[in-house]
mmCIF file of C-alpha atoms and ligand atoms in Angstrom:
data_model
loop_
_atom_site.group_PDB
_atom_site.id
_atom_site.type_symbol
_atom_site.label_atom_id
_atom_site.label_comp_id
_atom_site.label_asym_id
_atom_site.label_seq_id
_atom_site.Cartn_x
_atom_site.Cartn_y
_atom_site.Cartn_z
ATOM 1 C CA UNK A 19 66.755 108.260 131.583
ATOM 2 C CA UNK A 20 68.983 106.511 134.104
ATOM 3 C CA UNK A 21 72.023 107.642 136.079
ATOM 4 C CA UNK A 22 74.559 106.188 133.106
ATOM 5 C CA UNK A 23 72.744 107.415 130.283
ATOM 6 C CA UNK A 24 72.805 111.154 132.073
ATOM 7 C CA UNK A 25 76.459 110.932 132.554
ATOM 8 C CA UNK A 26 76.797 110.207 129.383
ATOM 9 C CA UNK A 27 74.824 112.530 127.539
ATOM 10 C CA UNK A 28 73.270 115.062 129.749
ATOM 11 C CA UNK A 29 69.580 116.019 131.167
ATOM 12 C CA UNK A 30 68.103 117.212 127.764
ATOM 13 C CA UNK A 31 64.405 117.196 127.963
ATOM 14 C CA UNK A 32 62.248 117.773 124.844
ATOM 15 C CA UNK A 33 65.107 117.158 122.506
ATOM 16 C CA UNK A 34 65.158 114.301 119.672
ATOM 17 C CA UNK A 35 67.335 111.390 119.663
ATOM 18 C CA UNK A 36 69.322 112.072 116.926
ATOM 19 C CA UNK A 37 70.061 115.567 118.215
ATOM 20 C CA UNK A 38 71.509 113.804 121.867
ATOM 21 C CA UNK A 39 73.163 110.711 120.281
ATOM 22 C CA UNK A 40 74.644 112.139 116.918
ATOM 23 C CA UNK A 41 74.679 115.751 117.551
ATOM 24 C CA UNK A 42 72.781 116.278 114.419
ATOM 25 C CA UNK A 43 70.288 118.429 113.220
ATOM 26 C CA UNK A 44 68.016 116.376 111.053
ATOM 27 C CA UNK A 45 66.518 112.873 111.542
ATOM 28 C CA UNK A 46 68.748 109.321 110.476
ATOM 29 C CA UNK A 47 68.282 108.688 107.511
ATOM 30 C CA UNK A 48 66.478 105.406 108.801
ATOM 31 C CA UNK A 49 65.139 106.044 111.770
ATOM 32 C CA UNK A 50 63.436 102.939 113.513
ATOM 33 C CA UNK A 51 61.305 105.128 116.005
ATOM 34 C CA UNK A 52 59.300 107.030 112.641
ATOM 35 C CA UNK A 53 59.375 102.901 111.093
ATOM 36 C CA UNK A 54 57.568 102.121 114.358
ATOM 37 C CA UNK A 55 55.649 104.984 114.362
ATOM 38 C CA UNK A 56 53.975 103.850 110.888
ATOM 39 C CA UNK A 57 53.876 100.194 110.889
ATOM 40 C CA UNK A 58 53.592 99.317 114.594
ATOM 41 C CA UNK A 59 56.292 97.041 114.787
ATOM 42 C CA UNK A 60 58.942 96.844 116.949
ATOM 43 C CA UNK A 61 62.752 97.050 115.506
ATOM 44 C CA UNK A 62 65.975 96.259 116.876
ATOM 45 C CA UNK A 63 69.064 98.058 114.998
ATOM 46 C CA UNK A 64 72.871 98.859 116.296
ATOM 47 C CA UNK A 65 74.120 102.387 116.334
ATOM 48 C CA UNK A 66 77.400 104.445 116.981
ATOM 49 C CA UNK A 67 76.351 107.386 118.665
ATOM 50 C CA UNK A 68 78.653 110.090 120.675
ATOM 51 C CA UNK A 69 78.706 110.971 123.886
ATOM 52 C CA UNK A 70 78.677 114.650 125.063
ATOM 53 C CA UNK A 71 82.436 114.067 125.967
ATOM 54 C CA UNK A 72 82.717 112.981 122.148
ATOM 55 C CA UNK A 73 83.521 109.338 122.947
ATOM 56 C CA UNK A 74 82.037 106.660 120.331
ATOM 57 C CA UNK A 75 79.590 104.426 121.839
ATOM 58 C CA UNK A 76 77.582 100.867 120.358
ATOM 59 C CA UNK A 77 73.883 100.776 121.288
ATOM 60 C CA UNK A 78 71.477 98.190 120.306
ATOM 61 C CA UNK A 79 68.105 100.340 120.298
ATOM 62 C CA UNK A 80 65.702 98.647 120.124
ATOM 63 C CA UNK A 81 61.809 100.249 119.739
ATOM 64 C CA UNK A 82 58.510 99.266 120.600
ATOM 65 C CA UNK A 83 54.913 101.017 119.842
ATOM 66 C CA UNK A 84 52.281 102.179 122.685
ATOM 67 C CA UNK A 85 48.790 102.047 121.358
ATOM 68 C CA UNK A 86 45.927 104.124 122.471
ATOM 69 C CA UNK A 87 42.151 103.126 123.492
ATOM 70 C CA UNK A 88 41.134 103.416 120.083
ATOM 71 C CA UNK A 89 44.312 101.273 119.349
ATOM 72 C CA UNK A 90 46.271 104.337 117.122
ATOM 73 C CA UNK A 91 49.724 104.458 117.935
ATOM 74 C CA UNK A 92 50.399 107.535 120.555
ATOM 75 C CA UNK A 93 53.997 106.815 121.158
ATOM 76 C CA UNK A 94 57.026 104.552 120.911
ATOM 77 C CA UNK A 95 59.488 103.977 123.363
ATOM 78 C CA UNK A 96 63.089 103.467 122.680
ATOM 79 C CA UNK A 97 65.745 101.392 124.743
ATOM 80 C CA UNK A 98 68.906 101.500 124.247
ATOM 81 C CA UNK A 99 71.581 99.328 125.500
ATOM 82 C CA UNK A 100 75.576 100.168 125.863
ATOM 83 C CA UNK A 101 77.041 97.087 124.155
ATOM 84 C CA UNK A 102 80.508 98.919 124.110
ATOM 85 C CA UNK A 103 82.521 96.933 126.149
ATOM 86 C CA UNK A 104 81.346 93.565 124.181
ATOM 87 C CA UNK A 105 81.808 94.923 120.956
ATOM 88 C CA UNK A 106 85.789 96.264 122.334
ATOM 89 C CA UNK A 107 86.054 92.497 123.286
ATOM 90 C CA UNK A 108 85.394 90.828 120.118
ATOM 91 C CA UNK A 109 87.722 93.308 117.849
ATOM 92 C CA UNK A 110 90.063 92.311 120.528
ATOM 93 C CA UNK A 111 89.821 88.507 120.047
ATOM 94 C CA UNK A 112 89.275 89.121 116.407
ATOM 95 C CA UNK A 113 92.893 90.560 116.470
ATOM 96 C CA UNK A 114 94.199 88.248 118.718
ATOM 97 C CA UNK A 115 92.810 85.736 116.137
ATOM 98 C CA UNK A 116 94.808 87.567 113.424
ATOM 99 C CA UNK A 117 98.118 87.419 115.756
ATOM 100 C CA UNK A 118 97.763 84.112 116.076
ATOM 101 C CA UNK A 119 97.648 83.313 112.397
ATOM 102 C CA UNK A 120 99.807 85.457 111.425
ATOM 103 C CA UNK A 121 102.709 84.222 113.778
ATOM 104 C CA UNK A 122 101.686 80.484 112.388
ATOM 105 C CA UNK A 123 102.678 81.907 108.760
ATOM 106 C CA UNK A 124 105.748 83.467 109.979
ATOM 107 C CA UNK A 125 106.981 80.106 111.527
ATOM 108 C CA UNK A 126 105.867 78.380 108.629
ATOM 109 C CA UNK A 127 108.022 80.498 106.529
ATOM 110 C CA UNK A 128 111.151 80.329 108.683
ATOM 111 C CA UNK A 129 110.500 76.588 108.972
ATOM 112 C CA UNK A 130 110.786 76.294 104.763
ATOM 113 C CA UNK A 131 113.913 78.042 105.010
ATOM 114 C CA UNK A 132 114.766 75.730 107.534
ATOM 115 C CA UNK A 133 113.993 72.554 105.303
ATOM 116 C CA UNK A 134 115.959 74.341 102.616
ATOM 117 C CA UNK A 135 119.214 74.140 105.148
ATOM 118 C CA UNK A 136 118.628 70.518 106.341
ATOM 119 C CA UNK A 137 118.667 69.993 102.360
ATOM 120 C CA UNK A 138 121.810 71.266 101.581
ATOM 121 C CA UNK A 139 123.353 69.835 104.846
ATOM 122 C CA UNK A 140 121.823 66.268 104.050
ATOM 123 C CA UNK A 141 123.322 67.034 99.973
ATOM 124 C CA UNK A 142 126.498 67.743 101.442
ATOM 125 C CA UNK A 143 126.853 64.768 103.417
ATOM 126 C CA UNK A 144 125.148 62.444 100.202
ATOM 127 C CA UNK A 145 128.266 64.247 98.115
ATOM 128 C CA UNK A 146 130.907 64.364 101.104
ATOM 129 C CA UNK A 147 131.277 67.820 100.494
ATOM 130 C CA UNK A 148 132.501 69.476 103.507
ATOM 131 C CA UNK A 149 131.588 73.016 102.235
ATOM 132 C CA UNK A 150 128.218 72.795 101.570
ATOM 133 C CA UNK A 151 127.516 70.967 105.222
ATOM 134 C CA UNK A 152 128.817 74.201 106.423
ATOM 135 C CA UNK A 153 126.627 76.454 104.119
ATOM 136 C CA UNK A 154 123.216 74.428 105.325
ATOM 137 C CA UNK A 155 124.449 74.832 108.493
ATOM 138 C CA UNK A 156 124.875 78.588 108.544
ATOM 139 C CA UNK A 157 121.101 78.629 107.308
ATOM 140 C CA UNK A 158 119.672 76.034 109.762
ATOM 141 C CA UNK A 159 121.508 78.317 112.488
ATOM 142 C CA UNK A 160 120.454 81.470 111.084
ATOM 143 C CA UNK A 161 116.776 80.531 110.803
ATOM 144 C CA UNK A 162 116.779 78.564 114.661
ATOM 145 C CA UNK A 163 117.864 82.123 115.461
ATOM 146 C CA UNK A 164 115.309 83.961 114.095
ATOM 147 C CA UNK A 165 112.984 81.523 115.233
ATOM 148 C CA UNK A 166 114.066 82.310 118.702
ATOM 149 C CA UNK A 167 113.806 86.441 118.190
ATOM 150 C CA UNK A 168 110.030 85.422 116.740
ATOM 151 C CA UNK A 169 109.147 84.022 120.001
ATOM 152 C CA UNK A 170 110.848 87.089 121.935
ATOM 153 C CA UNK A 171 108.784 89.248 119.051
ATOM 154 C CA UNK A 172 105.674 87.917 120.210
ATOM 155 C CA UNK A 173 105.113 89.328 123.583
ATOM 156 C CA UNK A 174 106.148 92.514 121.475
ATOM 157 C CA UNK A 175 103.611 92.313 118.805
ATOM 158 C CA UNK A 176 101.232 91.279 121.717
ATOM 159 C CA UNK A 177 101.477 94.828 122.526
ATOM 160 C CA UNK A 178 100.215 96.939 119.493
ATOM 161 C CA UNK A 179 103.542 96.771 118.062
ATOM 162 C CA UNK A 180 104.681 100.072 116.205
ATOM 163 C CA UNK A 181 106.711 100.589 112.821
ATOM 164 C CA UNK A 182 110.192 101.281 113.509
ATOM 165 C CA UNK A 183 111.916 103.858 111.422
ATOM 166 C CA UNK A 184 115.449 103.313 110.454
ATOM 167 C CA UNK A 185 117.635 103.830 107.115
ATOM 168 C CA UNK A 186 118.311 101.279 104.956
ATOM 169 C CA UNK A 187 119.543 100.070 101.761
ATOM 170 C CA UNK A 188 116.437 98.934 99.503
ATOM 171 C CA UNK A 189 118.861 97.038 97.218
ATOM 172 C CA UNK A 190 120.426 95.293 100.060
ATOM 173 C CA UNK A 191 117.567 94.463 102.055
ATOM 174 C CA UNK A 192 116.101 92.902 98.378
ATOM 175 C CA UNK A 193 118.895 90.940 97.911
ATOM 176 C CA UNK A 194 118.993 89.999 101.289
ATOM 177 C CA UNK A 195 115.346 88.659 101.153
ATOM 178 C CA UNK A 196 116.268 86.784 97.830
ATOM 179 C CA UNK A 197 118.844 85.014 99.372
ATOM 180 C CA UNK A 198 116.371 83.372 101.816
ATOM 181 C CA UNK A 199 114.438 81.741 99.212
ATOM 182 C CA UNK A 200 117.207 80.939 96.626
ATOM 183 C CA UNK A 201 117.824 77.417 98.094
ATOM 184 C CA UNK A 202 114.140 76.857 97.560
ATOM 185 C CA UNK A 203 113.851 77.988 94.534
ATOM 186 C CA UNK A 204 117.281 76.017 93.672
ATOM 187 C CA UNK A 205 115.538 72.398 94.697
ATOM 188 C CA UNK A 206 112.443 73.387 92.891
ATOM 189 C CA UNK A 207 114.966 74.120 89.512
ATOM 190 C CA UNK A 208 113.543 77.530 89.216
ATOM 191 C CA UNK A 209 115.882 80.430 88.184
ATOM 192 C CA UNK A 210 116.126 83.587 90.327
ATOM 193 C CA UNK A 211 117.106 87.167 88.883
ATOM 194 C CA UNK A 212 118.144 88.916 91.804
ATOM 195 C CA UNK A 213 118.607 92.618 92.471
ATOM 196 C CA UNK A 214 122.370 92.660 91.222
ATOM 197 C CA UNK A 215 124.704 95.940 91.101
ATOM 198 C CA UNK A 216 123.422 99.068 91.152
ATOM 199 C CA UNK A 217 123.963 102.436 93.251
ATOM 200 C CA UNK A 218 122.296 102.004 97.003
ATOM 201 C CA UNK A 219 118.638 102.731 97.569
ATOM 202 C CA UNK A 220 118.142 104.417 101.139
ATOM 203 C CA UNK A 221 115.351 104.384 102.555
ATOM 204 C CA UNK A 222 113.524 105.113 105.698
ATOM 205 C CA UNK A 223 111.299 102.454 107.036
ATOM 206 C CA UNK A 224 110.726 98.964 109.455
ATOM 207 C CA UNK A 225 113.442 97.150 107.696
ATOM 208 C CA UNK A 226 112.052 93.948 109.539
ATOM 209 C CA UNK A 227 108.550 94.238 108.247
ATOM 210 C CA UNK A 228 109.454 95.109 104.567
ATOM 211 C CA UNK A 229 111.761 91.972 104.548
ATOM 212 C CA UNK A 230 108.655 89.975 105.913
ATOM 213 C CA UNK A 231 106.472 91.822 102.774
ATOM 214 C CA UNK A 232 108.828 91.113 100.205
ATOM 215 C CA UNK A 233 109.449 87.651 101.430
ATOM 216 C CA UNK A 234 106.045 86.830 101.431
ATOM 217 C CA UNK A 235 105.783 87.703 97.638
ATOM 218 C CA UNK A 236 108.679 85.491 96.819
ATOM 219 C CA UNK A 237 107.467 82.681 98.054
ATOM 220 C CA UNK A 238 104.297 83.591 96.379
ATOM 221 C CA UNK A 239 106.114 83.783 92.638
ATOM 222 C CA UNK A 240 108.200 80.316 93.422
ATOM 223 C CA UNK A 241 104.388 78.429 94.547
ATOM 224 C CA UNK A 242 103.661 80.029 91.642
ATOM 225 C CA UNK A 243 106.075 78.621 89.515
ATOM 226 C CA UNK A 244 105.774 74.850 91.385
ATOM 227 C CA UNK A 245 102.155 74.598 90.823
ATOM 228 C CA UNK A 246 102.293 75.343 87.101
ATOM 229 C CA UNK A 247 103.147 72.155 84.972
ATOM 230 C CA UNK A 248 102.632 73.783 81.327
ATOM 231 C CA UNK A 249 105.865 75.593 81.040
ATOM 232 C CA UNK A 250 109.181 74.182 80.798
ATOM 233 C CA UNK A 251 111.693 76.530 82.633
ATOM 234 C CA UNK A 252 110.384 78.621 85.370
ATOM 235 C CA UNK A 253 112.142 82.091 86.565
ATOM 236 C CA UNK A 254 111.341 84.178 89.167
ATOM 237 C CA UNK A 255 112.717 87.847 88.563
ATOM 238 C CA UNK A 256 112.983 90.588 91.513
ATOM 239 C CA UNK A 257 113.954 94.232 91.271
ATOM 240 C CA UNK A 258 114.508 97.606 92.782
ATOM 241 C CA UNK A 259 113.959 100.755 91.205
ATOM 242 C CA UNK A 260 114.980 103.870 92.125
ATOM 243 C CA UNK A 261 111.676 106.352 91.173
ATOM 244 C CA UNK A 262 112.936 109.737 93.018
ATOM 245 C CA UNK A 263 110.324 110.312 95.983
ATOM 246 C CA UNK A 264 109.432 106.571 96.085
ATOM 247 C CA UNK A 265 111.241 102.944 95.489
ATOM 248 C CA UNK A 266 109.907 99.946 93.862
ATOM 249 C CA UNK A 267 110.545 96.500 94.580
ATOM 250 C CA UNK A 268 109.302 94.115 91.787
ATOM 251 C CA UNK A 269 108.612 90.570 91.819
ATOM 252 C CA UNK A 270 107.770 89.151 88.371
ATOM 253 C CA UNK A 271 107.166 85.145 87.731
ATOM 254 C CA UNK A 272 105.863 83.394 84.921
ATOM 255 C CA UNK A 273 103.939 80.790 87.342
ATOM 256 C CA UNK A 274 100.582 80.264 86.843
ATOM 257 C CA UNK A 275 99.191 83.495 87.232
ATOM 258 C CA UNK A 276 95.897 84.393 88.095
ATOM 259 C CA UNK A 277 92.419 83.804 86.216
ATOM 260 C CA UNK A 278 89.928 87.187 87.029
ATOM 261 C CA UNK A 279 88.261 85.893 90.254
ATOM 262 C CA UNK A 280 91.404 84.740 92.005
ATOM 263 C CA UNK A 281 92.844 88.462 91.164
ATOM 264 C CA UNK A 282 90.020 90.060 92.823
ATOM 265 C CA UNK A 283 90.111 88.046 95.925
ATOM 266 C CA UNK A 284 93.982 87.928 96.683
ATOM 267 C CA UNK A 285 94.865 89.470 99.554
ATOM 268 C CA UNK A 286 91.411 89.130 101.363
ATOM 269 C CA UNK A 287 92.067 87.552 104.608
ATOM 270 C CA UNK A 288 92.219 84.018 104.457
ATOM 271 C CA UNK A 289 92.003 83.360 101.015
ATOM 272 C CA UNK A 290 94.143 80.779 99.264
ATOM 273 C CA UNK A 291 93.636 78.599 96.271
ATOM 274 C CA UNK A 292 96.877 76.677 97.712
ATOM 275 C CA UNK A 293 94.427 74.386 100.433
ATOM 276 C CA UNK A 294 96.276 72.951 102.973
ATOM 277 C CA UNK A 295 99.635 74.317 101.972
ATOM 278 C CA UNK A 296 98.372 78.043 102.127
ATOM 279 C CA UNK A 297 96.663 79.903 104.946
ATOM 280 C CA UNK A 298 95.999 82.894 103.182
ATOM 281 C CA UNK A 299 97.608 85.378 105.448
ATOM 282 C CA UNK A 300 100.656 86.536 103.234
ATOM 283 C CA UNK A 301 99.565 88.736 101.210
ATOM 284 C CA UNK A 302 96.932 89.903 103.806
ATOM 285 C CA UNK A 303 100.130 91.051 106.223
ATOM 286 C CA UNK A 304 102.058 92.122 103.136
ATOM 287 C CA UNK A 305 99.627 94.373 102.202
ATOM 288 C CA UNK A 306 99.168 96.001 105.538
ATOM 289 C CA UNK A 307 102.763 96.621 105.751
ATOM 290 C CA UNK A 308 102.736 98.417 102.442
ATOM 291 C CA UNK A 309 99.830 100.607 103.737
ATOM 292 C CA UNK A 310 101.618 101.106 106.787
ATOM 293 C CA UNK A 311 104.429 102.624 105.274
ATOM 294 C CA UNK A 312 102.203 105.034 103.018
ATOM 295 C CA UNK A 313 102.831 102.943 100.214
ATOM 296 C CA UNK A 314 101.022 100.795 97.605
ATOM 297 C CA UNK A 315 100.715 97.112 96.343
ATOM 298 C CA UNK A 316 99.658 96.525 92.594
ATOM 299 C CA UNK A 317 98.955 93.217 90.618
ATOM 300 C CA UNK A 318 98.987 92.384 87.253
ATOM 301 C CA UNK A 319 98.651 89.072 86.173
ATOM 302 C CA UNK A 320 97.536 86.794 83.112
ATOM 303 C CA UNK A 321 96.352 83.384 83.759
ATOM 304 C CA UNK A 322 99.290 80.676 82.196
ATOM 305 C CA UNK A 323 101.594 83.118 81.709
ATOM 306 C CA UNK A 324 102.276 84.910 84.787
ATOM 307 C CA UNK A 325 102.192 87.285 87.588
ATOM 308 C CA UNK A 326 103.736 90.927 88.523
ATOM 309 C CA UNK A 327 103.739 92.142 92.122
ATOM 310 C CA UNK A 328 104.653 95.705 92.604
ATOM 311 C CA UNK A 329 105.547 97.335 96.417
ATOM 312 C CA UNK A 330 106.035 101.236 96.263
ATOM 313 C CA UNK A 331 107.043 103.116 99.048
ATOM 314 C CA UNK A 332 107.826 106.513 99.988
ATOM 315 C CA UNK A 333 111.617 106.626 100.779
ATOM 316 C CA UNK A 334 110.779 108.759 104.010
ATOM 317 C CA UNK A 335 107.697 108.080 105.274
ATOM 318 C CA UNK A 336 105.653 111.108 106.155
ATOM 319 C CA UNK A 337 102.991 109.735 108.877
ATOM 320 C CA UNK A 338 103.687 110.904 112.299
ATOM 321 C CA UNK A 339 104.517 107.798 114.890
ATOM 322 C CA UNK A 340 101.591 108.321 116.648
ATOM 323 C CA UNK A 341 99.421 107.956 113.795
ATOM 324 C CA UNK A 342 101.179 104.293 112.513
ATOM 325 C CA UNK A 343 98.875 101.621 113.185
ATOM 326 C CA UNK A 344 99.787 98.032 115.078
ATOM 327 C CA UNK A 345 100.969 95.915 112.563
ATOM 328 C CA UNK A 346 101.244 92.014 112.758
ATOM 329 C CA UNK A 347 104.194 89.705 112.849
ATOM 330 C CA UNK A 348 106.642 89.360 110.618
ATOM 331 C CA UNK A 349 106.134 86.646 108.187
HETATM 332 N N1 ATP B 684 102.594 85.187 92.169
HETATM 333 C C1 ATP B 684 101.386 84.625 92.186
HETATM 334 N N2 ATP B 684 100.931 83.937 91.113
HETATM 335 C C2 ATP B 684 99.707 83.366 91.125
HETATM 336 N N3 ATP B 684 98.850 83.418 92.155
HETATM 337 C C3 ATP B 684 99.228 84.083 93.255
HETATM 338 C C4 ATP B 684 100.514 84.725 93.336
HETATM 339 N N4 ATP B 684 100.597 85.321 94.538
HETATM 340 C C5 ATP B 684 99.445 85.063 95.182
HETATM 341 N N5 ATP B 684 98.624 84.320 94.418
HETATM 342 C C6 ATP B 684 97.274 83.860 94.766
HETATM 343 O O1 ATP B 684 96.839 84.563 95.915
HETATM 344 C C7 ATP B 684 96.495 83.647 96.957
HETATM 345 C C8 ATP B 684 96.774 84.292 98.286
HETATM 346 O O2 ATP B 684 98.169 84.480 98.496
HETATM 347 P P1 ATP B 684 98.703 84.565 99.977
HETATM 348 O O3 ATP B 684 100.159 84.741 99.955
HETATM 349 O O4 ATP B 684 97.892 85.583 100.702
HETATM 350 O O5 ATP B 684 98.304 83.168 100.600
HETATM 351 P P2 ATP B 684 98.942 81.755 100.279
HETATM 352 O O6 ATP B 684 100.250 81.910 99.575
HETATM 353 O O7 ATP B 684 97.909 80.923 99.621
HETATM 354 O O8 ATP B 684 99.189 81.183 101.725
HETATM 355 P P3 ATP B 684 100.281 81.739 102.757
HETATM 356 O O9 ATP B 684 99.455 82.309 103.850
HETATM 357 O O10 ATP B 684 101.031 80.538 103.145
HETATM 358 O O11 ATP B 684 101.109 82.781 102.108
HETATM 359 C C9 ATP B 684 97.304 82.409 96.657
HETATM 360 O O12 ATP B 684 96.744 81.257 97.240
HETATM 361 C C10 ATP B 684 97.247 82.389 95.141
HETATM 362 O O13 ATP B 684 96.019 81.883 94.681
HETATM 363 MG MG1 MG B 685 101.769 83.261 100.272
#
């Protein structure tokens, strides 16, 4: 054994590898030294094991047979190799892939909201109606703004970015979110039910990433609803409900819903049936903003007739801070 491999798990002589690298006190249950040991060939496998200081290491061990006179197998060696530090490296660029996309989707979405403004200001000036240049111009201003905070975000996010807490009103914050799609949906000539009335919802959670969730899933019900030519009208519905320990935002559409395969692939990373248009990180994020919060995202759909997404989560959430996991950018 060298120096590393000492410091790392001690001067055991005598004792067998699975008792030094997993501190257990039977054999793997595939164990490529006893594989070696009957057929003579060498094998190459990755482990975890721990180190005596109960860190979590990558190996690549790799095992090789020694052959007596006679040619019968006396021993095997096995190497192993600390591949740590490149495994650490690619979860790191695999994230940094994920950041990347999804602050691309949260662009993309602010820049539809965008188009939505330019829209009503170009409508206004078609009609010469002074008050509804002024309404697309509040939303082209509002969304160059958030643009702007995105950017700032960024360096944030860069940084394992942390839920943050604060107490809201779920009703408000839905009909908030619905407000940022309605001129989309309005061009497209599909209806919107909004969260309307009702007493306040407070909750406790990242207002900023539940927006991003819920807007994610209305823009998911309108594509829905723009893709599918067999109906006549189209509506999108969104509610709140008040369930006691938990609150429920519902999105219900009667777009084009889902046949079985696309239901058990949505929300896998990257998958869209939507091609160019779609990059198949919204529901991915939304999802992981749900779980972040303790909470749960549930599907029911019908193919032609239409599709129901349903966000619970706890009104307080009950992981400690230091337990939340990074979560990616808004979207
Ligand atoms: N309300 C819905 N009705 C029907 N299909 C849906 C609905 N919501 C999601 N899907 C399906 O799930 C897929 C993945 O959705 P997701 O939001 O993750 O990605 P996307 O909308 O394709 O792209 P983007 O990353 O721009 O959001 C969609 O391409 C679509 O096939
Ligand atoms: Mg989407």
């Amino acid at each position: 054994a060298n120096r590393l491999f000492k410091e790392d798990f001690g001067e055991d002589i005598g004792c067998h590898c699975y008792e030094i690298y997993k501190h257990r006190d039977e054999p793997c249950l595939v164990c490529p030294v006893a594989e070696t040991f009957k057929d003579g060939r060498s094998r190459q496998s990755e482990e975890v094991v721990t180190s005596n200081s109960g860190e979590h290491m990558n190996v690549l061990v790799q095992t090789a047979p020694m052959r007596g006179l006679d040619g019968e197998i006396t021993a095997v060696i096995e190497m192993s190799t600390n591949i740590t530090l490149i495994r650490q490296l690619q979860d790191q660029l695999a994230s940094l892939g994920l950041l990347v996309g999804s602050i691309s989707h949260s662009i993309k979405g602010v820049l539809a909201a965008l188009d939505g403004g330019m829209y009503i200001v170009n409508s206004g000036f078609q009609k010469n109606n002074p008050k509804r240049i002024a309404e697309g111009w509040d939303i082209v201003q509002r969304n160059v703004r958030q643009i702007r905070s995105m950017a700032l975000d960024i360096l944030y996010y860069a940084k394992d970015r942390e839920l943050e807490f604060a107490s809201f009103d779920a009703r408000l914050l839905a009909r908030e979110a619905c407000s940022k799609i309605e001129h989309k949906a309005e061009e497209l000539g599909i209806e919107i039910e909004g969260p309307s009335g009702g007493e306040a919802v407070i909750v406790e959670a990242d207002e900023g990433a539940m927006r991003a969730a819920l807007i994610n899933l209305l823009e998911n019900a309108i594509d829905a609803c723009r893709i599918d030519k067999r109906k006549e009208t189209h509506k999108v519905s969104f509610s709140v409900a008040d369930e006691g320990e938990k609150v429920a935002f519902i999105v219900e559409d009667n777009g084009v819903g889902m046949d079985r395969e696309t239901r058990e692939k949505v929300g896998s990373l990257f998958f869209s049936s939507k091609g160019q248009e779609g990059t198949g990180l919204g529901l991915f994020i939304s999802n992981k903003i749900v779980q972040q919060h303790g909470g749960t995202l549930d599907v029911d759909s019908a193919p032609n007739v239409g599709t129901t997404f349903s966000v619970r989560i706890p009104k307080r959430c009950a992981t400690p801070p230091s337990e939340r996991k990074p979560m990616p950018a808004e979207g």
